[in-house]
Each structure stands twice: as C-alpha cells, then as structure tokens.
C-alpha cells in the first residue's frame, strides 16, 4: 500500500517542494502532507486509508461537498461529449447567464481558468478602460500570483514598488500601491482601480469595518477609478449575490473562481456592459484562453450553482455559526487565547486576544499554537488548512453531527496543548 511519506519523497524528487501549490507542503505547520486518495461529502481519505473530516474543501471550491452526485454526473455527461473544442458552447452561455442573474453588478462576464487569471485580466481591463496605470491593493489581501499583485503586504500608504516574490521585477509593481485594510485610501486621478477582498479571507478572516466598503466606493467615484471586488472566495459563499449583494455595494468589476467551477479549474471576471465593452473582440483590451469556457468546468460550475439556491445560505450560515461558537467555547474552556471571527458563512481562526482589523494585527496570530492545534486535529481525523492564515470552509456536506465531531476533536486537542 502506498504511504504518505514515500509519496512525499517521490514527489519531492520530481515536483519542486513535492507540491503544485506551496501551502500544501505543510511548511507552515511542520510534518509532511497526507496524500488524498478519494473524497466524498465532508470527508477525504488519504492513501493510507485514514479518514478526515475535511475543512479545506479545495480552499472553498467544493462548497457542495466532495463528489456531489449531480456535479459528478454533469462532468461525466460533459466529458463523454468531448473535453475542449476551441469554439463556443451552450454551457458557457448558461453559466454566464447564471452569474449575471445572481450578481446585480455583472451585466457581462468573461470566463477564464483560475482566480489568478481573473484578477490579472480585470486589472488589465481597468487600466485599458481608464487609460491609467496605477492600482491600489490592500495589505494582506490575496489576489492570486500575477506579478503586479504580488506587491508585499506590510502597512503604510504609498508602499511603492516592494515586490513580494523573487522574480517579480520592481517595474512590475512600480504602479502598485499597498494600503492598510480598513483605512479608506486617498486616491487621485492617476489610479485606474482599487482591488479588494470585500471580506478579507487570506489573512485569516478580517471583516470590513462598518461603512468601509461604501467609503472606498465613494473615493473611487471621486477620482474616476474603478472598484474591483475580488470575490474568488466570497462569491456564491457569503450570499446568493456574493459580498456585493451582502453589503449592498456595487463594484465596477468582480472576480470569481473556486465555487463557480464546482471543483474544476475556472475563473471569471465581469461587470457593467460599459466596462466589459473595452475587452477584445469588442474593445482594445486583449485577453484570451485556449481552454477558457471549458465544457467540463462550465458543466460542473453550473451544477454547483444549481445547488446553491437562495435557501441554502441560511443553512450554510447556521453551520458556520455552530462551528464558530463551538470552537470559541472550546478555546475558552481550555484557556487558549483565540478569537473565532465570523462574517455570515465565513469563519476564521485567530490565535490572539482581539479580533484583527488589518494585516499587521492579523499577523500577530500565534503560528506556533496554530501548528500544534492543526496537528492535534489532524491526528483526531479533522483536516484544517495547513497554514494559520487560511479560513475554514464548512459547506453543504457539513451536517450538525459532523460539526459536533469537529468541536469534540478541538476540545480534546486543546486539552492536550
Ligand atoms: C484563491 C484566490 C485567488 C486566486 O485564485 P487561483 O484559482 O488560486 O488562481 C484570488 N483571489 C482570492 C481572494 C483567492 O482566495
């Protein structure tokens, strides 16, 4: 029987770090990763046959749970008709219509293959549409790995040109300004756009303060900059109408990913007809993709959105509340300092005294304790994300009983810390 350690050794021989996305290598928590053999609903099984309650859920992409029958059927049916054509298909029209129906600010949407492609393309469109170069992002917000968005976190307005990765030339981030989250930035007419996670979910969970998103919207309007909501996590998770609908703030462009592919690779960006009209072939901003609008991904995504009726968001929020309250009580009872922040259906874990409001505060989370908590949970059959800055992803498959098992595992783990 294959085992995790042998597979990781083999993987490291042929794949840098043994993984195809860095966090999976367990560098932040120590130890070596479990290799997944299969998954169903709220559970994954590793190659050694060990079962875990999965709160990673592909970082939220499989909100309906693993191998949901209607998504599997949609993919199987689509695959039997061919996997990619390089010509338009009815499935991509249906998915585009479904996105536009649910998200009021989206009149037109372009499908791509990842969240990274969505934000990268939305930025190019914002620059092309406004004829301006400068962009603003918030410290601690993650928008995928395009060069100009890999500007360092780190606080302070006007942190120009600080690259967050080797290989990103200073020139690539020279027009990227990084500002602290939850402080309304002061813009001028050199700005093409502001891109923001409307609820920050890549520095743990950080909620936008009351009125913050509205004020950013006004500031963009004042100088004619576009507002881009990166809803790759919040889209179709926070509410039927995403974060834009939840907060009642209308961005000019929105980016999606994760959920809209039902677990297959996808991304999308959309907005008003006017702004989207600047995109090729109608307009001068070039953007393309050999596999974009892929028939398997659109079929899986549509099957996922069909399951996400307005009614299920109440259930998702109840699950998130039960999980957050239960974990908070478990930490409190054990005397381990923690705040379990929650915004609707979104839940994070912050190991510190008070709820963080920005990246500097979020980074004070106790990573050493997180690593111990993570391994204690894993030993007890609960898989959390292997990093202190990821959120929890309860979905439709996490029943009350399963949430109860997670909380029991947490109580047990924390008693041992
Ligand atoms: C995951 C994520 C991305 C990047 O999406 P990929 O599909 O990994 O390229 C962008 N923005 C946010 C908010 C994300 O969480």
XYZ file of C-alpha atoms and ligand atoms in Angstrom:
432
model
C 0.000 0.000 0.000
C 1.375 3.455 -0.817
C 2.097 5.635 2.174
C 2.163 9.379 2.634
C 5.847 9.640 3.494
C 7.009 7.584 0.475
C 4.792 9.577 -1.860
C 6.137 12.830 -0.473
C 9.702 11.596 -1.043
C 8.856 10.650 -4.616
C 7.006 13.916 -5.149
C 9.956 15.952 -3.927
C 12.213 14.230 -6.456
C 10.103 15.404 -9.365
C 7.927 18.325 -8.215
C 9.503 21.381 -6.561
C 8.806 21.031 -2.843
C 6.706 17.980 -3.687
C 3.596 20.083 -4.326
C 1.887 22.108 -7.021
C 0.868 24.941 -4.691
C 3.222 25.906 -1.831
C 0.910 25.809 1.235
C 0.225 22.104 0.613
C 3.795 21.194 1.600
C 2.997 21.758 5.330
C 5.952 24.164 5.633
C 3.947 26.429 7.936
C 2.853 23.683 10.325
C 5.685 21.144 10.033
C 5.414 17.460 9.277
C 4.535 16.067 5.874
C 1.280 16.181 3.943
C -1.339 13.484 3.616
C -1.883 12.436 0.005
C -5.563 12.230 -0.864
C -6.816 9.032 -2.422
C -10.516 9.938 -2.612
C -13.162 12.130 -1.069
C -16.894 12.181 -0.528
C -19.092 14.841 1.012
C -17.368 16.310 4.052
C -14.669 13.618 4.138
C -11.352 12.849 2.497
C -9.350 9.619 2.748
C -5.601 9.536 2.390
C -3.591 6.839 0.621
C -3.128 5.004 3.943
C -6.894 4.715 4.346
C -7.199 7.285 7.112
C -10.421 9.299 7.075
C -10.583 13.027 7.814
C -13.410 15.489 8.175
C -12.276 17.989 5.572
C -12.468 21.711 6.300
C -10.167 22.578 3.392
C -12.650 21.593 0.676
C -10.206 22.718 -2.021
C -9.991 26.113 -0.312
C -13.702 26.509 -0.712
C -14.042 25.386 -4.318
C -16.215 22.381 -3.454
C -18.865 24.081 -1.329
C -21.376 21.317 -2.130
C -19.036 18.699 -0.669
C -16.732 16.284 -2.485
C -18.035 14.157 -5.353
C -21.554 15.552 -5.139
C -23.648 13.226 -7.336
C -25.141 15.954 -9.507
C -21.738 17.541 -10.128
C -20.147 14.171 -10.908
C -22.966 13.446 -13.321
C -22.628 16.822 -15.023
C -18.895 16.267 -15.515
C -19.347 12.693 -16.750
C -22.007 13.699 -19.243
C -19.921 16.609 -20.490
C -16.751 14.509 -20.767
C -18.494 11.944 -22.939
C -19.139 14.708 -25.465
C -15.553 15.893 -25.682
C -13.359 17.890 -23.367
C -12.471 21.085 -25.237
C -13.241 22.455 -28.692
C -11.817 25.914 -29.222
C -15.315 27.026 -30.224
C -18.165 28.457 -28.171
C -20.555 26.109 -26.347
C -24.071 26.409 -24.894
C -22.707 25.566 -21.422
C -20.648 28.724 -21.167
C -23.672 30.837 -22.117
C -25.739 29.151 -19.397
C -23.058 29.699 -16.743
C -22.540 33.337 -17.781
C -26.300 33.909 -17.568
C -26.445 32.287 -14.135
C -23.651 34.530 -12.824
C -25.290 37.669 -14.271
C -28.701 36.672 -12.863
C -27.315 36.325 -9.346
C -24.870 39.235 -9.217
C -26.541 42.538 -9.935
C -23.367 44.405 -10.845
C -22.461 41.867 -13.532
C -24.008 42.542 -16.951
C -21.322 40.652 -18.835
C -18.755 38.120 -17.750
C -15.668 36.538 -19.315
C -14.680 33.012 -18.236
C -11.027 32.172 -17.600
C -9.209 29.258 -15.946
C -8.255 30.441 -12.452
C -8.753 33.199 -9.940
C -5.285 34.477 -10.791
C -6.281 34.917 -14.421
C -9.476 36.667 -13.373
C -7.761 39.340 -11.251
C -4.895 39.757 -13.720
C -7.334 40.307 -16.563
C -9.611 42.583 -14.528
C -6.625 44.816 -13.702
C -5.613 44.988 -17.368
C -9.184 45.850 -18.289
C -9.381 48.560 -15.620
C -6.121 50.060 -16.872
C -7.159 49.841 -20.514
C -10.607 51.242 -19.852
C -9.439 54.210 -17.768
C -6.161 54.847 -19.583
C -4.404 54.952 -16.197
C -1.639 52.748 -14.786
C -1.663 52.963 -11.017
C -3.532 50.402 -8.946
C -4.175 50.063 -5.239
C -4.398 46.846 -3.256
C -4.733 46.262 0.459
C -2.049 44.650 2.607
C -2.906 41.068 3.448
C -5.412 40.696 0.616
C -4.515 37.912 -1.805
C -5.426 38.173 -5.445
C -3.546 35.246 -6.964
C 0.023 35.298 -8.226
C 0.127 37.768 -11.111
C 3.273 39.934 -10.907
C 1.648 43.309 -10.236
C -0.472 41.871 -7.424
C 2.451 40.243 -5.626
C 3.391 43.534 -4.018
C 4.374 42.989 -0.414
C 1.900 43.207 2.386
C 3.276 45.491 5.028
C 1.428 48.521 6.106
C 1.569 52.166 5.258
C 0.104 54.046 2.331
C 2.453 54.550 -0.561
C 4.485 51.394 -0.122
C 5.557 51.619 -3.741
C 7.428 49.001 -5.637
C 8.022 46.425 -2.944
C 7.887 43.040 -4.597
C 6.525 40.086 -2.651
C 8.432 37.426 -4.575
C 11.781 36.848 -6.203
C 11.351 37.081 -9.959
C 8.910 39.968 -9.829
C 10.765 42.934 -11.288
C 10.463 46.232 -9.467
C 8.958 47.650 -12.659
C 6.063 45.157 -12.439
C 4.950 46.528 -9.082
C 6.049 50.124 -9.616
C 2.431 51.142 -10.177
C 1.030 49.064 -7.327
C 0.294 50.937 -4.115
C -0.302 48.854 -0.992
C -2.576 50.350 1.657
C -3.746 49.094 5.064
C -7.093 47.284 5.097
C -9.951 49.102 6.801
C -8.447 52.561 6.217
C -10.068 54.448 3.345
C -7.219 55.316 0.964
C -6.854 58.759 -0.516
C -6.743 58.441 -4.294
C -6.086 60.813 -7.156
C -6.735 60.711 -10.870
C -3.670 58.577 -11.565
C -5.479 55.495 -10.237
C -7.054 53.006 -12.651
C -8.580 50.918 -9.887
C -8.729 49.674 -6.352
C -8.879 45.894 -5.920
C -10.148 44.487 -2.635
C -11.310 41.311 -0.961
C -14.644 42.648 0.363
C -14.198 40.301 3.316
C -10.505 39.513 3.685
C -10.134 35.730 3.804
C -6.443 35.193 3.143
C -5.047 36.707 6.364
C -7.339 34.659 8.492
C -10.763 36.270 8.388
C -10.852 40.063 8.598
C -14.195 41.800 8.246
C -14.572 45.156 6.565
C -15.460 47.771 9.168
C -18.917 49.318 9.015
C -19.023 51.770 6.120
C -15.520 50.876 4.853
C -16.574 49.361 1.521
C -19.052 52.194 0.915
C -16.328 54.764 1.616
C -13.889 53.035 -0.754
C -16.651 53.083 -3.377
C -17.117 56.856 -2.882
C -13.400 57.539 -3.032
C -13.136 55.616 -6.325
C -16.065 57.613 -7.696
C -14.482 60.894 -6.612
C -11.411 60.307 -8.817
C -12.918 58.124 -11.547
C -11.114 54.931 -10.529
C -12.796 51.548 -10.927
C -13.596 49.439 -7.878
C -12.825 45.724 -8.264
C -14.240 43.230 -5.771
C -12.147 40.066 -5.679
C -14.920 37.621 -4.820
C -12.942 34.472 -5.571
C -13.778 33.286 -2.037
C -16.845 35.363 -1.112
C -18.648 34.905 -4.439
C -21.568 32.465 -4.057
C -20.400 31.710 -0.491
C -21.205 34.811 1.553
C -24.640 35.028 -0.032
C -26.549 34.141 -3.191
C -25.386 37.537 -4.502
C -21.878 37.322 -3.025
C -20.317 40.106 -0.998
C -21.573 42.846 -3.330
C -25.128 41.717 -2.646
C -24.491 41.095 1.054
C -23.113 44.595 1.669
C -25.169 46.387 -0.976
C -22.083 47.948 -2.552
C -21.825 47.951 -6.337
C -18.311 47.412 -7.701
C -17.393 48.140 -11.345
C -15.726 44.765 -11.807
C -15.916 41.488 -9.895
C -13.632 38.474 -9.966
C -14.752 34.928 -9.302
C -13.157 31.479 -9.135
C -13.255 28.477 -6.818
C -17.003 27.772 -6.343
C -18.054 28.615 -9.919
C -16.109 25.630 -11.289
C -17.647 23.029 -8.994
C -14.099 21.857 -8.221
C -12.743 22.142 -11.763
C -10.308 24.854 -12.857
C -12.123 28.096 -13.623
C -12.209 31.822 -13.012
C -14.340 34.691 -14.247
C -14.421 38.454 -14.250
C -17.392 40.605 -15.060
C -19.031 43.963 -14.616
C -21.002 46.629 -16.394
C -21.585 46.398 -20.134
C -19.725 49.656 -20.499
C -16.504 48.497 -18.826
C -16.677 44.965 -20.242
C -17.153 46.558 -23.681
C -13.477 47.533 -23.629
C -12.496 43.858 -23.787
C -11.447 42.198 -27.068
C -13.019 41.448 -29.507
C -15.400 44.384 -28.868
C -12.723 46.681 -27.462
C -8.971 47.234 -27.359
C -8.034 45.256 -24.201
C -6.661 41.850 -25.195
C -7.498 38.748 -23.190
C -7.810 35.135 -24.344
C -7.575 31.458 -23.359
C -7.285 28.134 -25.216
C -9.248 26.287 -22.526
C -11.432 29.194 -21.360
C -15.107 28.328 -21.052
C -14.086 24.669 -20.828
C -17.175 22.451 -21.174
C -16.344 20.267 -18.146
C -15.702 23.261 -15.908
C -18.830 25.092 -17.022
C -20.972 21.971 -16.559
C -19.573 21.376 -13.076
C -19.906 25.048 -12.189
C -23.497 25.200 -13.349
C -24.362 22.066 -11.373
C -22.793 23.690 -8.298
C -24.696 26.956 -8.760
C -27.933 24.996 -9.232
C -27.412 23.526 -5.755
C -26.757 26.974 -4.288
C -30.336 28.190 -4.145
C -31.124 31.285 -2.043
C -32.458 28.937 0.684
C -29.180 27.093 1.305
C -27.418 30.205 2.562
C -29.418 30.087 5.783
C -28.230 26.515 6.287
C -24.612 27.474 5.481
C -24.745 30.347 7.933
C -26.203 28.144 10.673
C -23.389 25.639 10.085
C -20.764 28.396 10.190
C -22.270 29.844 13.387
C -22.366 26.428 15.071
C -18.748 25.799 14.098
C -17.566 29.262 15.188
C -19.434 29.213 18.508
C -18.334 25.671 19.272
C -14.681 26.386 18.521
C -14.773 29.625 20.536
C -16.168 27.740 23.536
C -13.553 25.007 23.148
C -10.687 27.536 23.113
C -12.212 29.485 26.018
C -12.732 26.360 28.096
C -9.114 25.337 27.542
C -7.860 28.830 28.371
C -6.136 29.153 24.975
C -6.347 32.736 23.740
C -8.333 32.810 20.497
C -10.975 34.689 18.587
C -13.078 32.843 16.036
C -14.155 35.649 13.702
C -17.218 35.034 11.549
C -18.858 37.037 8.789
C -22.058 35.261 7.760
C -20.966 31.933 6.267
C -17.230 32.713 6.585
C -15.236 31.526 9.623
C -11.593 32.089 10.593
C -9.323 31.189 13.489
C -7.246 33.934 15.118
C -4.948 32.957 17.953
C -4.697 36.175 19.884
C -6.712 38.398 22.189
C -8.809 40.641 19.982
C -10.327 40.403 16.519
C -7.862 41.650 13.893
C -8.860 44.511 11.584
C -5.846 44.604 9.289
C -2.773 42.677 8.192
C -0.467 43.919 10.964
C -2.958 42.734 13.566
C -3.730 39.508 11.706
C -0.028 38.647 11.623
C 0.157 38.590 15.405
C -1.729 35.277 15.375
C 0.202 32.618 17.304
C 1.501 30.444 14.471
C 3.237 28.010 16.820
C -0.013 27.282 18.650
C -1.819 27.013 15.304
C 0.668 24.352 14.194
C 0.053 22.334 17.381
C -3.698 22.762 17.053
C -3.530 21.749 13.385
C -1.608 18.541 14.121
C -3.793 17.673 17.096
C -6.851 17.997 14.895
C -5.257 16.025 12.062
C -4.361 13.206 14.474
C -8.015 13.169 15.540
C -9.236 12.996 11.952
C -10.024 16.635 11.178
C -8.184 18.314 8.301
C -7.751 22.070 8.599
C -5.775 24.133 6.116
C -2.029 23.765 6.825
C -1.478 27.467 7.485
C -2.563 29.952 10.140
C -3.837 32.475 7.575
C -6.383 30.294 5.798
C -10.022 30.241 6.807
C -12.297 27.250 7.470
C -14.556 26.096 4.669
C -17.668 24.391 6.028
C -20.072 23.586 3.209
C -23.343 21.872 2.403
C -21.989 18.456 3.424
C -21.028 19.520 6.963
C -24.020 18.336 8.959
C -24.677 19.246 12.585
C -23.288 15.862 13.596
C -20.069 16.452 11.673
C -19.644 19.928 13.147
C -20.163 18.304 16.565
C -17.311 15.880 15.797
C -15.057 18.801 14.826
C -15.791 20.566 18.091
C -15.230 17.396 20.114
C -11.859 16.947 18.372
C -10.984 20.583 19.131
C -11.930 20.195 22.814
C -9.784 17.077 23.039
C -6.862 18.652 21.156
C -6.901 21.820 23.249
C -6.951 19.846 26.494
C -3.614 18.366 25.379
C -1.945 21.630 24.278
C -7.764 31.718 -4.319
C -7.825 33.176 -4.552
C -7.350 33.777 -5.728
C -6.558 33.013 -6.760
O -7.292 32.007 -7.383
P -6.483 30.778 -8.062
O -7.556 29.991 -8.723
O -5.764 30.080 -6.975
O -5.536 31.388 -9.054
C -7.594 35.117 -5.934
N -8.245 35.848 -5.015
C -8.694 35.321 -3.867
C -9.448 36.178 -2.916
C -8.483 33.979 -3.577
O -8.882 33.469 -2.414
